[in-house]
Coordinates of C-alpha atoms and ligand atoms in Angstrom, one line a residue:
X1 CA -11.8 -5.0 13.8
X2 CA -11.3 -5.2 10.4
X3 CA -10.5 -2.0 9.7
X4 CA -8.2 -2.0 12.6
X5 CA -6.9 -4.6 10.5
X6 CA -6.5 -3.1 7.0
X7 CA -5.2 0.5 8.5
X8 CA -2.4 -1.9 10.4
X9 CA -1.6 -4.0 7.0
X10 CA -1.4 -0.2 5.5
X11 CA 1.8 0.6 7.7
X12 CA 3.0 -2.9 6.9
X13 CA 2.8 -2.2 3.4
X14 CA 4.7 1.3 3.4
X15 CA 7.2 -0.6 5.6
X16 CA 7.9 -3.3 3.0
X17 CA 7.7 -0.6 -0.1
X18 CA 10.8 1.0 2.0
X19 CA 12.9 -1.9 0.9
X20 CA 12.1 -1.5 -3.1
X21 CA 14.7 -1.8 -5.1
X22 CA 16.7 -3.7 -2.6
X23 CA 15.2 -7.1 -2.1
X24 CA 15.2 -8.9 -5.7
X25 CA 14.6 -11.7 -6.0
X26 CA 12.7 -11.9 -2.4
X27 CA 9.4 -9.9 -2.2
X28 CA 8.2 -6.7 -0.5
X29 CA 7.7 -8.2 3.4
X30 CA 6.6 -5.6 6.1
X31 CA 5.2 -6.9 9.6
X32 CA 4.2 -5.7 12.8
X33 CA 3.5 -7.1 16.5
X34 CA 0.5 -5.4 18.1
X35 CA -1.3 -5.8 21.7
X36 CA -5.1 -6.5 22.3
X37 CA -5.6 -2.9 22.2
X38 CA -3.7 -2.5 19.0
X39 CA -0.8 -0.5 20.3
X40 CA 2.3 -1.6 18.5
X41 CA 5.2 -3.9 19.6
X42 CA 7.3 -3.7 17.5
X43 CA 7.8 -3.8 13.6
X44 CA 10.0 -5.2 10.8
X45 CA 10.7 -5.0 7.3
X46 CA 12.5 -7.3 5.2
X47 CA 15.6 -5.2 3.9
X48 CA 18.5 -6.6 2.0
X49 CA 17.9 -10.0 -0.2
X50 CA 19.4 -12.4 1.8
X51 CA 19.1 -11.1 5.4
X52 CA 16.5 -11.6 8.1
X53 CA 12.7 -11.7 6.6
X54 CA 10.3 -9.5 8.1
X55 CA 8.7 -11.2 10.7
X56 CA 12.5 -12.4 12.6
X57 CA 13.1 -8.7 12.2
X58 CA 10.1 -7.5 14.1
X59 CA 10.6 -10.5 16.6
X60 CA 13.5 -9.1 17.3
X61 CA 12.9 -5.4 17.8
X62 CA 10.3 -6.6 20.9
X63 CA 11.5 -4.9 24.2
X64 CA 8.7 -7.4 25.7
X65 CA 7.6 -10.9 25.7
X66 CA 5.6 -11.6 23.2
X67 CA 3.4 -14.3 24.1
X68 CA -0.3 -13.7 23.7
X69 CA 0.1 -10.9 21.0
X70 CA -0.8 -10.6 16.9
X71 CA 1.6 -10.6 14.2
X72 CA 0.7 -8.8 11.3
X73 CA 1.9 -9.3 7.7
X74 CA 1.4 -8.6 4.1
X75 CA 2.9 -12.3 3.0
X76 CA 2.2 -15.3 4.0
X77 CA 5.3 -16.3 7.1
X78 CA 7.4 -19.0 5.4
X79 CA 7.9 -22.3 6.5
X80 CA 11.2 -23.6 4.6
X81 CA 14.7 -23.8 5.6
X82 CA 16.0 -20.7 2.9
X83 CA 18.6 -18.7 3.7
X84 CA 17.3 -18.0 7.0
X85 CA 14.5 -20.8 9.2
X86 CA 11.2 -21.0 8.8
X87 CA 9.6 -17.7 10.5
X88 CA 6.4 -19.9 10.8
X89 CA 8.4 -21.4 13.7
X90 CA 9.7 -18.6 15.2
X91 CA 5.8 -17.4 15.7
X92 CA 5.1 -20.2 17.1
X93 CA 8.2 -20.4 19.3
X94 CA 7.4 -16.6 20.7
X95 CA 3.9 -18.0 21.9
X96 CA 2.5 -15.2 19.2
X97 CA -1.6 -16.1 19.7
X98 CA -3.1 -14.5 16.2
X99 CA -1.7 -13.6 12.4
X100 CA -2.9 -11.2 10.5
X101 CA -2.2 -12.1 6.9
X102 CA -2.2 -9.8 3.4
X103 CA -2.3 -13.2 0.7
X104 CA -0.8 -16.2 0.6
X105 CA 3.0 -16.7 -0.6
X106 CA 2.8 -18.0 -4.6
X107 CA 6.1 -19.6 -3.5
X108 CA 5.0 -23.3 -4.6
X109 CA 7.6 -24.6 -1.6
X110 CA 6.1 -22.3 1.0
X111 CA 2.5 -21.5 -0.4
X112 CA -0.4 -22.7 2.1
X113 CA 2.1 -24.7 4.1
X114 CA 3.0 -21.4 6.3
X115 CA -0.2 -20.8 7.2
X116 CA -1.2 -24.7 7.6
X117 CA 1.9 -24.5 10.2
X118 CA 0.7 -22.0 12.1
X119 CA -2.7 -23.1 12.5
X120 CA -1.4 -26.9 13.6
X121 CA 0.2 -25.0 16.6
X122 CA -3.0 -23.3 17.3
X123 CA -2.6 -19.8 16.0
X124 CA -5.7 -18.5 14.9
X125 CA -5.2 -17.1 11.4
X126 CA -7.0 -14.6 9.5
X127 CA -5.7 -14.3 5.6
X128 CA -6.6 -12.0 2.6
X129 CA -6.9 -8.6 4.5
X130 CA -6.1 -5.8 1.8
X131 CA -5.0 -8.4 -0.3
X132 CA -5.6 -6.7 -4.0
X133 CA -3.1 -3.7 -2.6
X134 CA -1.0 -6.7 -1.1
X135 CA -0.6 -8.1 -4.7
X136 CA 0.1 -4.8 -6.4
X137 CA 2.7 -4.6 -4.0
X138 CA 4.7 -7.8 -4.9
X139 CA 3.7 -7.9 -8.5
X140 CA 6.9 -8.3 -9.8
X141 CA 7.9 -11.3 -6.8
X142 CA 4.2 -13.1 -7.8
X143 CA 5.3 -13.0 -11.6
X144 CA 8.7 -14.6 -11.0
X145 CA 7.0 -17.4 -8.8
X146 CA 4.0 -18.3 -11.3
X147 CA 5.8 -18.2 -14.5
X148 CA 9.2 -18.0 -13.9
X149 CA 9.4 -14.7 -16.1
X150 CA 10.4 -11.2 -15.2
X151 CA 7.9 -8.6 -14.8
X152 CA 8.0 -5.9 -17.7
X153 CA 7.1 -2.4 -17.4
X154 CA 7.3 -0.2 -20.8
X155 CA 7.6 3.1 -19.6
X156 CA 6.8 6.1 -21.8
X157 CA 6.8 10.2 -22.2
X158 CA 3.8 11.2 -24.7
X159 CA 2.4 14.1 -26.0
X160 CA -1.2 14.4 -25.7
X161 CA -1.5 13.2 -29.1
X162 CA 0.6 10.4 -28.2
X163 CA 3.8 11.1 -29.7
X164 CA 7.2 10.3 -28.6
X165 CA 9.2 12.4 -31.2
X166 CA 9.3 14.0 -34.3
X167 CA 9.9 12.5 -37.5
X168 CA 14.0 13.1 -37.5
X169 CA 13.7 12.2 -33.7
X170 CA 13.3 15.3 -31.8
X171 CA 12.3 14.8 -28.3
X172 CA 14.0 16.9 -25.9
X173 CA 11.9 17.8 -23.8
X174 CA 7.9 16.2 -24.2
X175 CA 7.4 16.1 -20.4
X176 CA 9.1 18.2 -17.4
X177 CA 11.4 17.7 -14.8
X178 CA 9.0 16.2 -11.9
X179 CA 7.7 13.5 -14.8
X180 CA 11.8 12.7 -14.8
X181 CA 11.9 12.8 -11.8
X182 CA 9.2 9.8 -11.4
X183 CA 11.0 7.9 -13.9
X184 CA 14.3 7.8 -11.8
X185 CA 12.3 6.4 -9.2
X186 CA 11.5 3.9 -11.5
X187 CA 15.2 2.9 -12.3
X188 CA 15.7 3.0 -8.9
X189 CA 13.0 0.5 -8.5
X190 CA 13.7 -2.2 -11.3
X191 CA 16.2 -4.8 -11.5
X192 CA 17.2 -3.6 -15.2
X193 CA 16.3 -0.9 -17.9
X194 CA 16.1 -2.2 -21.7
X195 CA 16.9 -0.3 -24.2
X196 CA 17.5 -0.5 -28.4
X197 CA 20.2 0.3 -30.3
X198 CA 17.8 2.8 -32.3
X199 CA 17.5 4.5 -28.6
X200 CA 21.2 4.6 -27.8
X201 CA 22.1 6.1 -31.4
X202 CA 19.1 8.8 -31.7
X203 CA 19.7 10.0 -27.5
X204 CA 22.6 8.8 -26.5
X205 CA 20.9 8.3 -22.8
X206 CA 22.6 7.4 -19.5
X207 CA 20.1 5.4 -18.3
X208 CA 21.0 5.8 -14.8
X209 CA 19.5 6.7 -11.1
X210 CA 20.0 10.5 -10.4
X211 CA 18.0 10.4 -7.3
X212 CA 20.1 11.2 -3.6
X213 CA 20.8 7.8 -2.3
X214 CA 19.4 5.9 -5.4
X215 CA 21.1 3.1 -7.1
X216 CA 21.8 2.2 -10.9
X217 CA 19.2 -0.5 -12.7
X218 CA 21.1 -2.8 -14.7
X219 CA 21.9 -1.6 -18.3
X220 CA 20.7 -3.8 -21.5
X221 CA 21.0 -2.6 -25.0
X222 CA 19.3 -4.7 -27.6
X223 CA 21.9 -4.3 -30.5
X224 CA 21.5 -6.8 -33.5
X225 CA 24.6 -5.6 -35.6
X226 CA 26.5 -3.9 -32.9
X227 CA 25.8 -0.8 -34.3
X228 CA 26.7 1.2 -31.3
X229 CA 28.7 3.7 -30.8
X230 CA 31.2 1.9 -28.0
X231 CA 31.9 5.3 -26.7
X232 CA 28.1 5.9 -26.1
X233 CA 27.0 6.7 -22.6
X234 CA 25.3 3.8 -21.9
X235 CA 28.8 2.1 -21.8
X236 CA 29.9 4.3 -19.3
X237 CA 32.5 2.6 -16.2
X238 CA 30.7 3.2 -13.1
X239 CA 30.3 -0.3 -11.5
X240 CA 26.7 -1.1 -12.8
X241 CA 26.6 -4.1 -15.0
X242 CA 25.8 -3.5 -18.6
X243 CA 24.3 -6.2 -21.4
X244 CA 24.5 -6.0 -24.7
X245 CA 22.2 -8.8 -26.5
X246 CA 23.4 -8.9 -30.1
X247 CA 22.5 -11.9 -32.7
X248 CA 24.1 -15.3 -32.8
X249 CA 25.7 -14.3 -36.3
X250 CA 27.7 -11.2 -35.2
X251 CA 31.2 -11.3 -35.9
X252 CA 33.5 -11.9 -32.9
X253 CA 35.9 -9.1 -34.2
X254 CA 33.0 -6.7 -33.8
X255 CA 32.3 -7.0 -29.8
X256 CA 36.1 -6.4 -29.2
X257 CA 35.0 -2.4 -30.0
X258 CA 33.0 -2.6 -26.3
X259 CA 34.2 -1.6 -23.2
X260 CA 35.8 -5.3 -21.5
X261 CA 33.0 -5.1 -19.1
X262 CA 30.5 -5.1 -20.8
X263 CA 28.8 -8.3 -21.4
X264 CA 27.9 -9.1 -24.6
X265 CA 25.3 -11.8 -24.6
X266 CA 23.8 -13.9 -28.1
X267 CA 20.0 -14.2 -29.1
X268 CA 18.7 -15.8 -32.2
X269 CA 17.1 -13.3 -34.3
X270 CA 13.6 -13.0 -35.6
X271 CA 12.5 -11.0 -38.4
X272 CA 16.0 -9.4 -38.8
X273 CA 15.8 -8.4 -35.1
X274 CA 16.5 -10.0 -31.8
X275 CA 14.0 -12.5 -31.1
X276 CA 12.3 -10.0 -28.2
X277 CA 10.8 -13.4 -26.1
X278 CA 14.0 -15.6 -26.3
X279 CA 15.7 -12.2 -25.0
X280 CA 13.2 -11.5 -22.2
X281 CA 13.9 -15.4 -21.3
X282 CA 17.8 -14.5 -21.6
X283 CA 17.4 -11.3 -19.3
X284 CA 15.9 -13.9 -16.9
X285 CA 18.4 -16.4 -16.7
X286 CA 20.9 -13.7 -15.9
X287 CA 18.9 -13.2 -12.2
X288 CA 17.0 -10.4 -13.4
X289 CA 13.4 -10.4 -12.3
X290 CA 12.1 -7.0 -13.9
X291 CA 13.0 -4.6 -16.6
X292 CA 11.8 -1.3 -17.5
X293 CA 11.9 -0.8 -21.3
X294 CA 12.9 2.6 -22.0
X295 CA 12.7 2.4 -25.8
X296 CA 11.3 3.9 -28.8
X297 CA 8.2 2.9 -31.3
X298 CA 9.7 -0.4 -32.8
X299 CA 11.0 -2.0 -29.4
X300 CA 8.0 -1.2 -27.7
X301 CA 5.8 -2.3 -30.6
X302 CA 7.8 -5.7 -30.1
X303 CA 7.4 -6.3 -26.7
X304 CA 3.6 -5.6 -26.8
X305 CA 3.0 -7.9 -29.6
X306 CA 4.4 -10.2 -27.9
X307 CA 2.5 -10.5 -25.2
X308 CA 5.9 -9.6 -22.5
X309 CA 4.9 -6.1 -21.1
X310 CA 2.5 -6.6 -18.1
X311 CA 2.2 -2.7 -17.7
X312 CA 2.6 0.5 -19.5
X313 CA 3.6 3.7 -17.3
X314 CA 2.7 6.6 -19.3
X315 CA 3.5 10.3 -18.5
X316 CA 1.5 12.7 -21.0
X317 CA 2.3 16.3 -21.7
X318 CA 0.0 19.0 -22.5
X319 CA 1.4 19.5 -25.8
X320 CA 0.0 18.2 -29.1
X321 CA 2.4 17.8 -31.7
X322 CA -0.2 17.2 -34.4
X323 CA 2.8 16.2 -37.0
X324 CA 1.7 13.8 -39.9
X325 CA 5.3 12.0 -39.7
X326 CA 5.8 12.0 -35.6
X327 CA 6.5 8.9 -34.2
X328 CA 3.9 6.9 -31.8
X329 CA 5.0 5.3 -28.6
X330 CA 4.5 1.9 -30.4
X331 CA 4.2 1.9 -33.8
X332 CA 5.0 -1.1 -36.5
X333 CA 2.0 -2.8 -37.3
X334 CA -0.8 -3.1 -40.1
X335 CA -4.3 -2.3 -38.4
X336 CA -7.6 -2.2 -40.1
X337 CA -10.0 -2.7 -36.8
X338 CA -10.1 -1.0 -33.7
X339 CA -11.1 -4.5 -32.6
X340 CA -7.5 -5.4 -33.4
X341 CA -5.9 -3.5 -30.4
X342 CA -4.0 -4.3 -27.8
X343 CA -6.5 -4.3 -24.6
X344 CA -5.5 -2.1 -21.0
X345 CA -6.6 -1.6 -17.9
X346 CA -6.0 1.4 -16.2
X347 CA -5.4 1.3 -12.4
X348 CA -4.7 4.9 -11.6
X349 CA -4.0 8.2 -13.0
X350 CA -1.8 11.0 -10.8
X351 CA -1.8 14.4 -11.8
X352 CA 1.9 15.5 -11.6
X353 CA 3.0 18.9 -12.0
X354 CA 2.2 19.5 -15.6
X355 CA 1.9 16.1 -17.1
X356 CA 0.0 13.4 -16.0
X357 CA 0.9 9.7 -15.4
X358 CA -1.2 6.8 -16.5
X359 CA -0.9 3.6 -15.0
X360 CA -2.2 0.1 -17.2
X361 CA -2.0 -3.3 -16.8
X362 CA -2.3 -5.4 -19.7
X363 CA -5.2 -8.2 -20.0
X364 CA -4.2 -10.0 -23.3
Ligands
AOF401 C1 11.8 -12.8 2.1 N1 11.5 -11.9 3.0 O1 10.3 -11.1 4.7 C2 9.6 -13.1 3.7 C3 9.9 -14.1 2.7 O2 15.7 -17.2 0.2 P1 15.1 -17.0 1.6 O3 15.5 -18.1 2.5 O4 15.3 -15.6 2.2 O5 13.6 -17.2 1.4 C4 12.9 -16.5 0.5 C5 11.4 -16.9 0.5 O6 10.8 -16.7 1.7 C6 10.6 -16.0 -0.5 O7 10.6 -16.6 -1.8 C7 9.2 -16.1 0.2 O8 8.6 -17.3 -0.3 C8 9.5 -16.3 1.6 N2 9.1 -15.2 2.5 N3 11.0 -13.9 1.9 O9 12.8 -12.7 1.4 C9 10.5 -12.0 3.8 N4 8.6 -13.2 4.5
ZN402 ZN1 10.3 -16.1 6.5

């Protein structure tokens, strides 16, 4: 039965990843309606933020009554008034007999109280099936609800010897075209990409979505002293919003150079840079719940010292540069110990054409 279970919560899983990209600030929701035999009913994914969650969507794709049949799903069914009733009820109403549930919604206002729902009505309920792939899924939705932060991914291209250029900032091109391609599925997966003025001035990057069908990640540039070139590409018109985060103390005179839609947005300054947490915090209050740095040695450096990157996607070449000057992926501090670093764990490796891409979460 169980394993009925998990290869059923499986399919409701690639379901709900269908939707990435797409669904911020909601999470990933896939759900299916099975028979006692375990042939399927129907199924329904959570699509657009704001629109039908994914157990009134497969409710409603049933050609048949559904009274006496198992609803599976990879969240827990909510039980609030939101932007759409509570789907707890609509179970109920449909005379649904069992759920099938991946882990229970950190939403504090629905969190326990779906399930609790259910079961007063007599469902029998069955939680925490494939529940570790269930949180990987939603990582980004559980770090919003718990801490009211966006989830931050530093994203890199190393050589094997972990460089990210050379010393005058050559690094055109460390890993190939199906690593690139990987990392535009990445744009089109986060709410925004961050950048640093250092970045814009040394590559001049787009920082856009080139895949078919894909959509643009929001654009921030972490600019200090407006530095910038305004005519760089990141400034570019094409209907995505673009931030720049400059300090308190730059002169009003000086964002006139930007494009008018671009939004310039103040940070108080630390250490002669933007204060990186007070950013991240900024970033959030502007309804953005994850960002993918795609910066050089010093930005990076920041956000790992500061405890704001929860995982590090790393695609490593097999080149080694071997340069005494090249420039690390996160370079900037004084380090005596080895007992001094910065702690990962690695949750999977995938061999890509050439390069390889390392996946780690960090633990402190
Ligand atoms: C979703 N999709 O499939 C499920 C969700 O703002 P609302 O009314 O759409 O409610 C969002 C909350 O509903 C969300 O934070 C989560 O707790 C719960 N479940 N949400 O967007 C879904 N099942
Ligand atoms: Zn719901």
């Amino acid at each position: 039965m169980q394993r009925r279970y998990e290869q059923l919560m499986r399919k409701c899983l690639s379901l709900a990843k269908k939707s990435e990209g797409y669904v911020s600030p909601n999470p990933l929701v896939g759900a299916i309606i099975f028979d006692d035999d375990f042939r399927i009913i129907s199924q329904g994914r959570h699509e657009v933020c704001g629109r039908n969650h994914a157990e009134r969507n497969a409710i409603l794709n049933a050609k048949e009554d559904l009274k006496g049949k198992s609803l599976i799903v990879n969240l827990e069914p909510c039980s609030h008034y939101g932007k759409t009733p509570p789907c707890a009820d609509l179970i109920i109403e449909n005379g649904i007999k069992k759920v099938i549930i991946g882990m229970v919604d950190p939403n504090p206002i629905v969190s326990g109280k779906g399930i609790k729902k259910l079961k007063q009505a007599g469902i029998e309920v069955i939680t925490g099936v494939l529940e570790k792939e269930c949180t990987e899924l939603n990582e980004i939705f559980i770090k919003n609800q718990l801490y009211s932060k966006p989830f931050v991914t530093i994203k890199t291209a190393t050589t094997a010897d972990g460089k990210i250029a050379t010393k005058e900032g050559n690094s055109k091109w460390i890993t190939d075209e199906i690593s690139r391609r990987e990392v535009h599925k990445l744009r089109n997966k986060y709410d925004a990409v961050l950048t640093s003025s250092d970045t814009v001035m040394k590559d001049n990057p787009q920082m856009t979505c080139r895949l078919k069908g894909g959509r643009n990640p929001v654009r921030i540039v972490l600019d200090t002293n407006l530095k910038t070139d305004p005519k760089s590409k990141i400034y570019n018109k094409d209907g995505t919003r673009v931030i720049i985060i400059t300090s308190e103390i730059v002169s009003r005179e000086k964002t006139k150079n930007y494009p008018s839609d671009v939004e310039i947005l103040r940070c108080p300054e630390k250490d002669g840079h933007i204060d990186i947490k007070k950013a991240i915090e900024l970033i959030y209050q502007q309804g953005i719940r994850s960002i993918l740095v795609e910066a050089g040695a010093r930005l990076n450096n920041a956000v790992i010292q500061t405890k704001s990157a929860d995982k590090l996607i790393q695609f490593i070449a097999p080149k080694i540069l071997s340069d005494k000057e090249a420039i690390s992926f996160s370079q900037g501090c004084s380090r005596r110990e080895i007992a001094d670093c910065n702690n990962l764990i690695f949750i999977s490796t995938k061999q890509l054409k050439n390069d390889i891409m390392i996946i780690g979460k960090f633990v402190d």
